[in-house]
Amino acid sequence: MASAFYASVPSFHTVQRLKNLVEQKSGGAGAAGACRLWVGEHDRYGYGVLRATVAGKRIHFLAHRLAFFLHFLGTKILTDTMNVSHICHNKTCIKVEHLSYEPQSVNNSRKKCLATRECTGHHGYPKCIM
C-alpha cells in the first residue's frame, strides 16, 4: 500500500529507481512556468499513476504524490489525511512547484478558483496558477 511507503524512508536504490521511472514517464521539464506532464498510465479520474514493485510488494502510486514525496524525501512524511494538490489544476502535472501539500478543505476550495477562473487565495497555502 502506498500510504505505508510514504511513512517510511526507502532505500537509496529504491529512491533512485523510482526517480528514474518518474523521469521516463514525464514529458520533460518544458518551458519555464509550464506544467511537467505525466505521459505514463492514467487512472479513471485522469491522474497519472505508476505501478512499481518495492520490497517485493506491488504498489500503485499517484504520480504527482510520488514526485512530491521523492522531491521532499526526508523532510515531509505524506499522510492519508493530507492532499498533494495541483495548484495549476492540471491532473497530469508532476512539477513540484505546481503541487501543494494541504488539507482536503483547501483542495476543495481550489475547485471554486477553477470554476470562476480567479483565485482569491488560500490562507497559508499557495495561490492557484490560472
PDB file of C-alpha atoms in Angstrom:
ATOM      1  CA  MET A   1       0.000   0.000   0.000  1.00  0.00           C
ATOM      2  CA  ALA A   2       1.351   3.424  -0.975  1.00  0.00           C
ATOM      3  CA  SER A   3       0.434   5.086   2.342  1.00  0.00           C
ATOM      4  CA  ALA A   4       2.815   2.765   4.219  1.00  0.00           C
ATOM      5  CA  PHE A   5       5.530   3.570   1.679  1.00  0.00           C
ATOM      6  CA  TYR A   6       5.106   7.326   2.249  1.00  0.00           C
ATOM      7  CA  ALA A   7       5.533   6.863   6.009  1.00  0.00           C
ATOM      8  CA  SER A   8       8.895   5.140   5.514  1.00  0.00           C
ATOM      9  CA  VAL A   9      12.344   6.142   4.356  1.00  0.00           C
ATOM     10  CA  PRO A  10      13.014   3.985   1.307  1.00  0.00           C
ATOM     11  CA  SER A  11      16.479   2.720   0.460  1.00  0.00           C
ATOM     12  CA  PHE A  12      18.778   4.756  -1.773  1.00  0.00           C
ATOM     13  CA  HIS A  13      18.405   2.108  -4.511  1.00  0.00           C
ATOM     14  CA  THR A  14      14.594   2.270  -4.337  1.00  0.00           C
ATOM     15  CA  VAL A  15      14.597   6.077  -4.467  1.00  0.00           C
ATOM     16  CA  GLN A  16      16.906   6.131  -7.495  1.00  0.00           C
ATOM     17  CA  ARG A  17      14.841   3.514  -9.311  1.00  0.00           C
ATOM     18  CA  LEU A  18      11.593   5.415  -8.661  1.00  0.00           C
ATOM     19  CA  LYS A  19      13.159   8.739  -9.664  1.00  0.00           C
ATOM     20  CA  ASN A  20      14.297   7.142 -12.935  1.00  0.00           C
ATOM     21  CA  LEU A  21      10.804   5.762 -13.584  1.00  0.00           C
ATOM     22  CA  VAL A  22       9.230   9.166 -12.899  1.00  0.00           C
ATOM     23  CA  GLU A  23      11.740  10.817 -15.242  1.00  0.00           C
ATOM     24  CA  GLN A  24      10.985   8.296 -18.014  1.00  0.00           C
ATOM     25  CA  LYS A  25       7.222   8.783 -17.682  1.00  0.00           C
ATOM     26  CA  SER A  26       7.221  12.578 -17.609  1.00  0.00           C
ATOM     27  CA  GLY A  27       7.144  14.807 -20.638  1.00  0.00           C
ATOM     28  CA  GLY A  28      10.288  16.673 -19.608  1.00  0.00           C
ATOM     29  CA  ALA A  29      10.657  19.971 -17.790  1.00  0.00           C
ATOM     30  CA  GLY A  30       9.074  22.058 -20.551  1.00  0.00           C
ATOM     31  CA  ALA A  31       9.132  25.848 -20.696  1.00  0.00           C
ATOM     32  CA  ALA A  32       9.669  27.950 -17.577  1.00  0.00           C
ATOM     33  CA  GLY A  33       6.472  28.015 -15.551  1.00  0.00           C
ATOM     34  CA  ALA A  34       4.834  25.345 -17.703  1.00  0.00           C
ATOM     35  CA  CYS A  35       3.475  22.111 -16.295  1.00  0.00           C
ATOM     36  CA  ARG A  36       5.573  18.950 -16.362  1.00  0.00           C
ATOM     37  CA  LEU A  37       3.149  16.390 -17.741  1.00  0.00           C
ATOM     38  CA  TRP A  38       2.882  12.709 -16.892  1.00  0.00           C
ATOM     39  CA  VAL A  39       2.833  10.683 -20.096  1.00  0.00           C
ATOM     40  CA  GLY A  40       2.551   7.258 -18.460  1.00  0.00           C
ATOM     41  CA  GLU A  41      -0.596   5.426 -17.401  1.00  0.00           C
ATOM     42  CA  HIS A  42      -3.620   7.332 -16.025  1.00  0.00           C
ATOM     43  CA  ASP A  43      -6.401   6.247 -13.697  1.00  0.00           C
ATOM     44  CA  ARG A  44     -10.103   6.601 -14.477  1.00  0.00           C
ATOM     45  CA  TYR A  45     -10.099  10.101 -12.940  1.00  0.00           C
ATOM     46  CA  GLY A  46      -7.283  11.363 -15.179  1.00  0.00           C
ATOM     47  CA  TYR A  47      -4.466  11.306 -12.622  1.00  0.00           C
ATOM     48  CA  GLY A  48      -1.093   9.858 -13.587  1.00  0.00           C
ATOM     49  CA  VAL A  49      -0.296   6.505 -11.990  1.00  0.00           C
ATOM     50  CA  LEU A  50       2.801   4.371 -11.651  1.00  0.00           C
ATOM     51  CA  ARG A  51       2.777   0.737 -10.642  1.00  0.00           C
ATOM     52  CA  ALA A  52       6.076  -0.470  -9.238  1.00  0.00           C
ATOM     53  CA  THR A  53       7.389  -3.284  -7.083  1.00  0.00           C
ATOM     54  CA  VAL A  54       9.014  -2.075  -3.874  1.00  0.00           C
ATOM     55  CA  ALA A  55      10.428  -4.511  -1.321  1.00  0.00           C
ATOM     56  CA  GLY A  56       8.595  -7.361  -3.059  1.00  0.00           C
ATOM     57  CA  LYS A  57       5.213  -5.615  -2.983  1.00  0.00           C
ATOM     58  CA  ARG A  58       3.377  -4.216  -5.995  1.00  0.00           C
ATOM     59  CA  ILE A  59       2.396  -0.598  -5.240  1.00  0.00           C
ATOM     60  CA  HIS A  60       0.066   1.713  -7.150  1.00  0.00           C
ATOM     61  CA  PHE A  61       1.344   5.316  -6.839  1.00  0.00           C
ATOM     62  CA  LEU A  62      -0.361   8.522  -7.885  1.00  0.00           C
ATOM     63  CA  ALA A  63       2.369  10.149  -9.990  1.00  0.00           C
ATOM     64  CA  HIS A  64       2.060  13.667  -8.545  1.00  0.00           C
ATOM     65  CA  ARG A  65       2.141  12.365  -4.970  1.00  0.00           C
ATOM     66  CA  LEU A  66       5.195  10.209  -5.702  1.00  0.00           C
ATOM     67  CA  ALA A  67       7.027  13.088  -7.425  1.00  0.00           C
ATOM     68  CA  PHE A  68       6.315  15.349  -4.426  1.00  0.00           C
ATOM     69  CA  PHE A  69       7.464  12.679  -1.951  1.00  0.00           C
ATOM     70  CA  LEU A  70      10.696  11.980  -3.841  1.00  0.00           C
ATOM     71  CA  HIS A  71      11.489  15.699  -4.073  1.00  0.00           C
ATOM     72  CA  PHE A  72      10.984  16.322  -0.341  1.00  0.00           C
ATOM     73  CA  LEU A  73      12.370  12.954   0.800  1.00  0.00           C
ATOM     74  CA  GLY A  74      13.419  13.093   4.414  1.00  0.00           C
ATOM     75  CA  THR A  75      11.686  16.393   5.135  1.00  0.00           C
ATOM     76  CA  LYS A  76       7.988  15.556   4.687  1.00  0.00           C
ATOM     77  CA  ILE A  77       6.048  12.412   5.512  1.00  0.00           C
ATOM     78  CA  LEU A  78       2.851  12.139   3.485  1.00  0.00           C
ATOM     79  CA  THR A  79      -0.269  11.076   5.345  1.00  0.00           C
ATOM     80  CA  ASP A  80      -3.700   9.954   4.177  1.00  0.00           C
ATOM     81  CA  THR A  81      -5.283  12.990   5.854  1.00  0.00           C
ATOM     82  CA  MET A  82      -3.463  15.497   3.625  1.00  0.00           C
ATOM     83  CA  ASN A  83      -3.608  16.006  -0.137  1.00  0.00           C
ATOM     84  CA  VAL A  84      -0.936  16.829  -2.664  1.00  0.00           C
ATOM     85  CA  SER A  85      -2.967  19.332  -4.681  1.00  0.00           C
ATOM     86  CA  HIS A  86      -2.401  20.690  -8.173  1.00  0.00           C
ATOM     87  CA  ILE A  87      -2.329  24.478  -7.876  1.00  0.00           C
ATOM     88  CA  CYS A  88      -2.225  24.564 -11.690  1.00  0.00           C
ATOM     89  CA  HIS A  89      -5.448  22.482 -11.864  1.00  0.00           C
ATOM     90  CA  ASN A  90      -3.787  20.018 -14.271  1.00  0.00           C
ATOM     91  CA  LYS A  91      -4.273  16.432 -13.047  1.00  0.00           C
ATOM     92  CA  THR A  92      -1.364  15.183 -15.151  1.00  0.00           C
ATOM     93  CA  CYS A  93       1.156  17.742 -13.844  1.00  0.00           C
ATOM     94  CA  ILE A  94       4.005  16.427 -11.663  1.00  0.00           C
ATOM     95  CA  LYS A  95       6.014  19.664 -11.454  1.00  0.00           C
ATOM     96  CA  VAL A  96       6.809  20.059  -7.749  1.00  0.00           C
ATOM     97  CA  GLU A  97       6.403  23.850  -7.922  1.00  0.00           C
ATOM     98  CA  HIS A  98       2.796  23.253  -9.053  1.00  0.00           C
ATOM     99  CA  LEU A  99       1.973  20.976  -6.105  1.00  0.00           C
ATOM    100  CA  SER A 100       0.910  21.900  -2.579  1.00  0.00           C
ATOM    101  CA  TYR A 101       0.642  19.675   0.499  1.00  0.00           C
ATOM    102  CA  GLU A 102      -2.619  20.716   2.142  1.00  0.00           C
ATOM    103  CA  PRO A 103      -5.830  19.565   3.846  1.00  0.00           C
ATOM    104  CA  GLN A 104      -8.785  18.321   1.798  1.00  0.00           C
ATOM    105  CA  SER A 105     -10.719  21.521   2.623  1.00  0.00           C
ATOM    106  CA  VAL A 106      -8.114  23.680   0.857  1.00  0.00           C
ATOM    107  CA  ASN A 107      -8.002  21.253  -2.056  1.00  0.00           C
ATOM    108  CA  ASN A 108     -11.796  21.508  -2.340  1.00  0.00           C
ATOM    109  CA  SER A 109     -11.695  25.326  -2.248  1.00  0.00           C
ATOM    110  CA  ARG A 110      -9.471  25.249  -5.339  1.00  0.00           C
ATOM    111  CA  LYS A 111     -12.480  23.975  -7.305  1.00  0.00           C
ATOM    112  CA  LYS A 112     -14.100  27.399  -6.887  1.00  0.00           C
ATOM    113  CA  CYS A 113     -10.993  29.051  -8.343  1.00  0.00           C
ATOM    114  CA  LEU A 114     -11.149  26.782 -11.358  1.00  0.00           C
ATOM    115  CA  ALA A 115     -14.878  27.429 -11.849  1.00  0.00           C
ATOM    116  CA  THR A 116     -14.518  31.228 -11.627  1.00  0.00           C
ATOM    117  CA  ARG A 117     -11.049  31.337 -13.271  1.00  0.00           C
ATOM    118  CA  GLU A 118      -9.923  33.578 -10.409  1.00  0.00           C
ATOM    119  CA  CYS A 119      -8.017  32.725  -7.227  1.00  0.00           C
ATOM    120  CA  THR A 120      -8.820  34.717  -4.119  1.00  0.00           C
ATOM    121  CA  GLY A 121      -6.160  32.908  -2.096  1.00  0.00           C
ATOM    122  CA  HIS A 122      -5.984  30.021   0.356  1.00  0.00           C
ATOM    123  CA  HIS A 123      -4.849  31.208   3.800  1.00  0.00           C
ATOM    124  CA  GLY A 124      -1.407  29.748   4.466  1.00  0.00           C
ATOM    125  CA  TYR A 125      -1.216  27.878   1.147  1.00  0.00           C
ATOM    126  CA  PRO A 126      -0.114  28.913  -2.360  1.00  0.00           C
ATOM    127  CA  LYS A 127      -2.494  30.705  -4.690  1.00  0.00           C
ATOM    128  CA  CYS A 128      -3.736  28.847  -7.731  1.00  0.00           C
ATOM    129  CA  ILE A 129      -1.903  29.192 -11.025  1.00  0.00           C
ATOM    130  CA  MET A 130      -4.502  30.348 -13.514  1.00  0.00           C
TER     131      MET A 130
END
